[in-house]
Short mmCIF file of C-alpha atoms in Angstrom, two decimals:
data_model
loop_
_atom_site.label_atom_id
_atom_site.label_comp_id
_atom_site.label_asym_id
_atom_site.label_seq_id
_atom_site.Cartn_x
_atom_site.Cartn_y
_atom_site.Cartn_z
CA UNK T 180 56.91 30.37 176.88
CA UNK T 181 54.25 32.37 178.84
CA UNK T 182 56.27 32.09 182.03
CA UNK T 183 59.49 33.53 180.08
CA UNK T 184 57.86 36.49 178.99
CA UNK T 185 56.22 37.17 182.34
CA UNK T 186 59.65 36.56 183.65
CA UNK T 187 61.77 38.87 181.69
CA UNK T 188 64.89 40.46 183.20
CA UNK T 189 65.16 43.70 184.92
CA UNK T 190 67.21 44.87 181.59
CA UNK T 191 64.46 43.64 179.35
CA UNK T 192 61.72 46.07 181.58
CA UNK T 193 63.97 48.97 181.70
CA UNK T 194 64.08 48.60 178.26
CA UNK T 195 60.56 48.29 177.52
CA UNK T 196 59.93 51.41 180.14
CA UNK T 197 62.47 53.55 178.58
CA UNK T 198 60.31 53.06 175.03
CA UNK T 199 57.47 53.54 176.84
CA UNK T 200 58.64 56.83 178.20
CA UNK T 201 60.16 58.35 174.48
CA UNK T 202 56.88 57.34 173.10
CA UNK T 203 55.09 59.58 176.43
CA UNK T 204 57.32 61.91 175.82
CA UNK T 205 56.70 62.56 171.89
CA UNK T 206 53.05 62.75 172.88
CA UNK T 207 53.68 64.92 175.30
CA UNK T 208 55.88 67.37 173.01
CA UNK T 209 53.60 67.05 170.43
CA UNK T 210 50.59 68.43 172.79
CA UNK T 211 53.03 71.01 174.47
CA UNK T 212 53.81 72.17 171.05
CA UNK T 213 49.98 72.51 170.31
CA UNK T 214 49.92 74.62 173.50
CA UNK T 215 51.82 77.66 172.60
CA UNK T 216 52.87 78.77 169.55
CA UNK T 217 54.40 82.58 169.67
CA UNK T 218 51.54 85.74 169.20
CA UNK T 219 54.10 88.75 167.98
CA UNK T 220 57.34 89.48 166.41
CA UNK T 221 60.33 87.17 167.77
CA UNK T 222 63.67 88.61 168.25
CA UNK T 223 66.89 86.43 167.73
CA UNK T 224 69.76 87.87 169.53
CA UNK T 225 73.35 87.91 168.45
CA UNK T 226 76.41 88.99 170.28
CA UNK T 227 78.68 89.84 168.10
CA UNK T 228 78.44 92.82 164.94
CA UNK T 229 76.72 91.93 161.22
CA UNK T 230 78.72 89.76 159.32
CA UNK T 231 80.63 87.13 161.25
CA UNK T 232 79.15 83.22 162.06
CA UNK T 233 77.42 83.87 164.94
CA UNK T 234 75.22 86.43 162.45
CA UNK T 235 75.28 84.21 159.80
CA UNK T 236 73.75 81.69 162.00
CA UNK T 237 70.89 83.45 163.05
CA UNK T 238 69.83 85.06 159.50
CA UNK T 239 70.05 81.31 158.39
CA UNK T 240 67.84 79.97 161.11
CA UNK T 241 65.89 83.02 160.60
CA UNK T 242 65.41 82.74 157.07
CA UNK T 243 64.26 78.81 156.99
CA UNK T 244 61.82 79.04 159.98
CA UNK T 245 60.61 81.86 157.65
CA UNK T 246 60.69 80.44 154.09
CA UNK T 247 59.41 77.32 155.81
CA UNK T 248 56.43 78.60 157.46
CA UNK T 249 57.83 77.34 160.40
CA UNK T 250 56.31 79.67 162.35
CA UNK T 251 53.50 82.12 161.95
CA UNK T 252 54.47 85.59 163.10
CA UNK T 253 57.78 87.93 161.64
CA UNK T 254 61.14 87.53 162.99
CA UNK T 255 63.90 89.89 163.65
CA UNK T 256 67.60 89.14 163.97
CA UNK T 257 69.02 91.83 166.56
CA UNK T 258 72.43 92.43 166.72
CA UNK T 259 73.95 93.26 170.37
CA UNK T 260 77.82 93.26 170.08
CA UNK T 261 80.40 93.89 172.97
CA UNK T 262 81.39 92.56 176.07
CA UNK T 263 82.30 89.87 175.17
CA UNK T 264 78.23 88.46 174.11
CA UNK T 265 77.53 89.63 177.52
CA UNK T 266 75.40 93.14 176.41
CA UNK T 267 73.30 89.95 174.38
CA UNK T 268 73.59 87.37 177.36
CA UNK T 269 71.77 90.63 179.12
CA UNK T 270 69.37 91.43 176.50
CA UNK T 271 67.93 88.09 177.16
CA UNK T 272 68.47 87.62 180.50
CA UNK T 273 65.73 90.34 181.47
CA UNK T 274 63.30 88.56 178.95
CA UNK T 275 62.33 85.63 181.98
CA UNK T 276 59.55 83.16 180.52
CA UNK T 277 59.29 84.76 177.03
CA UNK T 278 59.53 82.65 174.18
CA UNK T 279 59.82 85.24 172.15
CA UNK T 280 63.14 86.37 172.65
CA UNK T 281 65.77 83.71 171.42
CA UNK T 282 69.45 83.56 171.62
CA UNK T 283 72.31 82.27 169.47
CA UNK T 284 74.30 80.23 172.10
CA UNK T 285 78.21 79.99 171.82
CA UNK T 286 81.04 78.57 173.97
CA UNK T 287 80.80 81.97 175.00
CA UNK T 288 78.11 81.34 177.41
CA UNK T 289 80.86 78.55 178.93
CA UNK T 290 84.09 80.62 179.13
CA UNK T 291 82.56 84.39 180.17
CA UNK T 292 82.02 82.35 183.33
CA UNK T 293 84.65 80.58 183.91
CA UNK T 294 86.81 83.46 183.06
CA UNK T 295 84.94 85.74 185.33
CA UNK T 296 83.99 87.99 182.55
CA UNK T 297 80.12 87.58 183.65
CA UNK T 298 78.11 86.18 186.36
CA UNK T 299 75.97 84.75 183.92
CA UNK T 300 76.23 81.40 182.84
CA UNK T 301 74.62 78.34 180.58
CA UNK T 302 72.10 77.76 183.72
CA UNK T 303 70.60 81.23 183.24
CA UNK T 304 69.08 80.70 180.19
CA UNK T 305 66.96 77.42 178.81
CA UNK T 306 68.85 75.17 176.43
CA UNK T 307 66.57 74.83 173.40
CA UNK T 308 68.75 72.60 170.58
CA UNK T 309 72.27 72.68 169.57
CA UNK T 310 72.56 73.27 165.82
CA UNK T 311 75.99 72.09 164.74
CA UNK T 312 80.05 72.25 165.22
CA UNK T 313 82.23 74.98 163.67
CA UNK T 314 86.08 74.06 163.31
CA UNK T 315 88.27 77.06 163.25
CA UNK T 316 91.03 77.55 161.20
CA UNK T 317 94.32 79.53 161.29
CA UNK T 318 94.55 82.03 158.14
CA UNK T 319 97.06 84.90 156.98
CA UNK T 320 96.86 87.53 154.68
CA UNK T 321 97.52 86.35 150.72
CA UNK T 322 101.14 88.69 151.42
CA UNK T 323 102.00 87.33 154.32
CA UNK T 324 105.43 85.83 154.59
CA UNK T 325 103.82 82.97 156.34
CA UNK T 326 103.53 80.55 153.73
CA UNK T 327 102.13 77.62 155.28
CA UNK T 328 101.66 75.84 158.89
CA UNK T 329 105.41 74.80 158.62
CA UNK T 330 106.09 78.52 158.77
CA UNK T 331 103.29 79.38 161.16
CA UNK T 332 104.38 76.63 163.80
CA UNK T 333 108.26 78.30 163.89
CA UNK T 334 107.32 81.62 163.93
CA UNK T 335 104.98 80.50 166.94
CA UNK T 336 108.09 77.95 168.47
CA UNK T 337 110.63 80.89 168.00
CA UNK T 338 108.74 83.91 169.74
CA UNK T 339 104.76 83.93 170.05
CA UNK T 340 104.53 87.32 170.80
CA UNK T 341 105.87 88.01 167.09
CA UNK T 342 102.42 86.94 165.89
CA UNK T 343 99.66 89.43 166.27
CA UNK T 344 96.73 87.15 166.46
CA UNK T 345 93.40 88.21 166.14
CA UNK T 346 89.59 86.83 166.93
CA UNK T 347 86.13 87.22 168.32
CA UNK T 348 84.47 88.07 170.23
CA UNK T 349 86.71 88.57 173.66
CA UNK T 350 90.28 87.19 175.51
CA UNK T 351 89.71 83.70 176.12
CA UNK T 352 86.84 83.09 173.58
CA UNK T 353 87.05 79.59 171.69
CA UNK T 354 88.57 81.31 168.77
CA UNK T 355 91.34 82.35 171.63
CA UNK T 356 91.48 79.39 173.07
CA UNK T 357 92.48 77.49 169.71
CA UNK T 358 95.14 79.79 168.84
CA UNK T 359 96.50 79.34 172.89
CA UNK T 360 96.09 75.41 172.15
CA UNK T 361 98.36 75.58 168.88
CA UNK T 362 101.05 77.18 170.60
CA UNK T 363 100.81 75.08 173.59
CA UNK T 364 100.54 71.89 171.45
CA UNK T 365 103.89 73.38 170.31
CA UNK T 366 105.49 73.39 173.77
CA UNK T 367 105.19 77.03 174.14
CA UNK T 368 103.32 79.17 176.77
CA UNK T 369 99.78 80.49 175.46
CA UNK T 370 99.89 83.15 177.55
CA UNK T 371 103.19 84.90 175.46
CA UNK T 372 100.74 85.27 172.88
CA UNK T 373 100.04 88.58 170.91
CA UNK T 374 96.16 87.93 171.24
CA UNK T 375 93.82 91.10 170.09
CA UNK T 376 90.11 90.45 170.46
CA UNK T 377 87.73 92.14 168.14
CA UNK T 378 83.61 92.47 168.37
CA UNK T 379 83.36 90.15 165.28
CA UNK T 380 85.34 87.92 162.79
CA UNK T 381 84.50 90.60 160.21
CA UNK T 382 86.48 93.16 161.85
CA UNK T 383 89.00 90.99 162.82
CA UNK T 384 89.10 89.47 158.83
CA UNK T 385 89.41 93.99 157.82
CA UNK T 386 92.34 94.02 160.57
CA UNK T 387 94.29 91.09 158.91
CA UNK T 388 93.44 92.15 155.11
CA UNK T 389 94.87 95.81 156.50
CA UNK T 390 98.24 94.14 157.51
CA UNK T 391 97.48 94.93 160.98
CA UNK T 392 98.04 92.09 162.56
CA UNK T 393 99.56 88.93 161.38
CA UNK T 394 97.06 86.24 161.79
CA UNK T 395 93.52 85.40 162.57
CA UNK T 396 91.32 82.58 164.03
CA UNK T 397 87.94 82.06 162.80
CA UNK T 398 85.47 79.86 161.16
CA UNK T 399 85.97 77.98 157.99
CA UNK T 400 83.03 79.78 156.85
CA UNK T 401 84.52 83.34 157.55
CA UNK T 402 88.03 82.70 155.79
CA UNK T 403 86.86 80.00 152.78
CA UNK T 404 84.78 83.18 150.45
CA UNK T 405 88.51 85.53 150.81
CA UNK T 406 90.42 82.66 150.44
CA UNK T 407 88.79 81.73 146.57
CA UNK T 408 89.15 85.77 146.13
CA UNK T 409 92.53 85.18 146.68
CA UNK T 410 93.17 87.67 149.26
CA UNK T 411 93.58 85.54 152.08
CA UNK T 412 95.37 81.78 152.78
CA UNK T 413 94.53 79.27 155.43
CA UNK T 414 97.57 76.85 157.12
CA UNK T 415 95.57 74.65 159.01
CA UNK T 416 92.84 73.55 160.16
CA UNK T 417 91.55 72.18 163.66
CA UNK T 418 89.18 69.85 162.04
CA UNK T 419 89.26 65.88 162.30
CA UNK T 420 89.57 65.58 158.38
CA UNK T 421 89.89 67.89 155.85
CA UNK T 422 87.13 70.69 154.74
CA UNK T 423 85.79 70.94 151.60
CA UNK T 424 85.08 73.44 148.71
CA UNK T 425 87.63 76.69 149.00
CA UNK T 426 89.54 74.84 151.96
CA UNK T 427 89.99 71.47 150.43
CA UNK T 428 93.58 71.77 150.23
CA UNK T 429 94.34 73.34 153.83
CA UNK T 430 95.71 70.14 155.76
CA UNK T 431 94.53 69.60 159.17
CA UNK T 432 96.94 70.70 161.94
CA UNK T 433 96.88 66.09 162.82
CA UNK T 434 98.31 66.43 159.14
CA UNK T 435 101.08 68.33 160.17
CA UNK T 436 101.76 67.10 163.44
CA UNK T 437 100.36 68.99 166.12
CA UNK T 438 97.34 67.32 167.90
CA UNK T 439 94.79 69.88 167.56
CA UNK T 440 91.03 69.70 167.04
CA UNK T 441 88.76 72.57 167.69
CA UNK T 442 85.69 74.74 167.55
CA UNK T 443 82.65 76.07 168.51
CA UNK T 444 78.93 75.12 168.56
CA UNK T 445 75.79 76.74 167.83
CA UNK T 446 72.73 76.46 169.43
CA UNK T 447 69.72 78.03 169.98
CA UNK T 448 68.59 79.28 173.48
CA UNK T 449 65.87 80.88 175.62
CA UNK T 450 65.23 82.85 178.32
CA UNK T 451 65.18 81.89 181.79
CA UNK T 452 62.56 79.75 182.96
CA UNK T 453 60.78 79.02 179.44
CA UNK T 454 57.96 76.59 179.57
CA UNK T 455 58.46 73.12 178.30
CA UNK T 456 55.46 74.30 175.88
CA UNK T 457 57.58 76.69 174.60
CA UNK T 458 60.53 74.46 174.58
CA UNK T 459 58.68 71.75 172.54
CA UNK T 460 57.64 74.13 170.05
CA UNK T 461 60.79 75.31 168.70
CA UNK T 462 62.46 72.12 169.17
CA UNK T 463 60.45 70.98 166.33
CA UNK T 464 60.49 74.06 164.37
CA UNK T 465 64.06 73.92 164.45
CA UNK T 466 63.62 69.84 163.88
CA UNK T 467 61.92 70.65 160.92
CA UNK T 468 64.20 73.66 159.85
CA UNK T 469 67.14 71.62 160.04
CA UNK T 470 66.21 68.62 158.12
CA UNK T 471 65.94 70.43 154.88
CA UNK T 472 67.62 69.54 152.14
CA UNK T 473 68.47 73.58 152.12
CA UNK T 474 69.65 73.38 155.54
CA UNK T 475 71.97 70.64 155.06
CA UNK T 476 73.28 72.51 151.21
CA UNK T 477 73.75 75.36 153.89
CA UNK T 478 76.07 73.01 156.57
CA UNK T 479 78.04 72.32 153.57
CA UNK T 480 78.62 75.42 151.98
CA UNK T 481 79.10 77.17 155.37
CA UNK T 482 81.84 74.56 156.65
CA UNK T 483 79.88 73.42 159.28
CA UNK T 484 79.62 69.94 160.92
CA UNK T 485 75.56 68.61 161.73
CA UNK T 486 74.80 68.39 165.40
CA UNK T 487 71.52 69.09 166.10
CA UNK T 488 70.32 67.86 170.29
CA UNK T 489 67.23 69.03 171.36
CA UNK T 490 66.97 70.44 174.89
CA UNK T 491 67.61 67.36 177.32
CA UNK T 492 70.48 65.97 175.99
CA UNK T 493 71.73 69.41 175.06
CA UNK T 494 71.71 70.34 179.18
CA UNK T 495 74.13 67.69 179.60
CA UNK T 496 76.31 68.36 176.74
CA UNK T 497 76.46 71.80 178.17
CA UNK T 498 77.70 70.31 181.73
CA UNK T 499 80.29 68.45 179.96
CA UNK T 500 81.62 71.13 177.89
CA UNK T 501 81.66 73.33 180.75
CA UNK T 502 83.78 71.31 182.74
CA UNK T 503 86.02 70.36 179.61
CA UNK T 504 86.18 73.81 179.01
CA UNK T 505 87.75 75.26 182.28
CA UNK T 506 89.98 72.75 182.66
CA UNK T 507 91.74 73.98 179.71
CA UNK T 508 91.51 77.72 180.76
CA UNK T 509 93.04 77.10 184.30
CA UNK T 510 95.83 75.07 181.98
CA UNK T 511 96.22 78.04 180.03
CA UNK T 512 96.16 80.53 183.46
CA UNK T 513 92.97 81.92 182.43
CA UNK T 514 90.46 80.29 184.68
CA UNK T 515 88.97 82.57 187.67
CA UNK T 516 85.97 80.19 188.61
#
């Protein structure tokens, strides 16, 4: 018996090291996170207008590290819309080391680059957690004569450019990207689309309640509040299953035949070159913020999906997605890295 424990296989010790190492490295987070903590106000940066998901996001994580006493100085939501989340990508950017300026991270930090809006990419800034998934759906206004996905897919199969799509925050945003993937999905060409990019899904929701253009793609959580008012309907959704509350009776686009699932995450990120002191202590201040019962009343009532990675594993997500992500922008033309 001795002599089989002494003699265990090289899978047994790599396991036993691997536990080893999580158990160093809680230690280690715990004593990084008793190494900093932040001294004044902390900003968290948006790049998109008041009002849309991305906002929503931040005032939420804002408001439970708050309400928590999650952390022990004020923070600030700022707002930095246009270019495409690159005037916020910026903002942050020239912050290097300071944990006191966070980010809301989108997919926007993935196509920018690979659409060679910005030079600035994931790798210029410190992964910190992701938060959770955001489907988007495909709504109309209440008058619109498209009546349901059956209506939306010929409209889009007979002449794309008849349907004034709009979204946020830039061409070839996610939001984009989901509308170009319905209509290829269809056998059409994304590009023919009539795609109008707005600075938020607020203004794009005010275009498409105006009449001024015939469709929009956004988050469930955007759509589902005009949608019990009434004012607006969704045809499908590019979820795996079906949503809930307002939305429970939009079928998924797999319900009507067209392979399609899609969306965005949220995360939180740094600056450039944070310390892994500061990294450990808002990985578990978001930890902590995000296994609330209010947090997860909030994932529900907000349409969104859990997925919350703290900062290793969210680095290689973020390769992965990166590389999933251009390859369908150079499929769609779109692609300049």
């Amino acid at each position: 018996m001795k002599e089989s424990i002494h003699k265990s296989s090289p899978r047994r010790r790599g396991s036993s090291n691997a536990l080893l190492s999580a158990a160093l490295a809680i230690v280690s987070a715990g004593a990084f996170a008793q190494a900093w903590s932040p001294q004044r106000n902390v900003e968290i940066v948006v790049g998109s207008a008041p009002g849309g998901s991305n906002d929503r996001t931040a005032r939420q994580v804002e408001r439970f590290l708050t309400e928590k006493k999650l952390v022990n100085v004020p923070l600030t939501v700022v707002n930095k819309p246009g270019g495409g989340s690159n005037i916020a990508f910026t903002y942050v950017l020239q912050r290097p080391a300071d944990g006191h300026t966070l980010l809301i991270g989108t997919t926007a930090l993935l196509t920018n680059h690979i659409l060679g809006l910005s030079k600035l990419s994931y790798q210029d800034f410190t992964p910190i957690a992701s938060l959770f998934n955001d489907y988007t759906v495909f709504a109309v206004n209440a008058a619109s004569p498209i009546a349901s996905g059956k209506d939306l897919i010929a409209r889009l199969k007979k002449d794309p450019n008849s349907v004034a799509t709009g979204f946020a925050t830039t061409l070839g945003s996610h939001n984009h990207v989901a509308a170009g993937l319905l209509v290829k999905a269809l056998g059409g060409n994304a590009r023919e689309l009539k795609a109008v990019a707005f600075k938020g899904s607020a203004e794009a929701i005010t275009a498409l309640l105006g009449g001024h253009i015939d469709l929009v793609t956004t988050a469930a959580g955007n759509a589902a509040p005009h949608v019990a008012a009434g004012r607006m309907r969704v045809v499908g959704a590019a979820s795996p299953n079906r949503l809930g509350g307002s939305l429970s009776s939009v079928p998924t686009w797999k319900e009507q035949g067209v392979d399609l699932v899609f969306g965005g995450w949220r995360a939180i990120m740094g600056a450039k070159g944070l310390t892994p002191a500061q990294v450990a202590y808002w990985e578990e201040a978001l930890r902590k913020a995000t296994q609330t019962p209010e947090w997860r009343d909030d994932l529900e009532r907000n349409y969104w999906s859990d997925d919350f990675v703290t900062s290793q594993q969210f680095r290689k997500d973020l390769e992965k997605d990166y590389a999933d992500m251009k390859a369908v922008l150079t499929d769609l033309g779109m692609a300049k890295q």
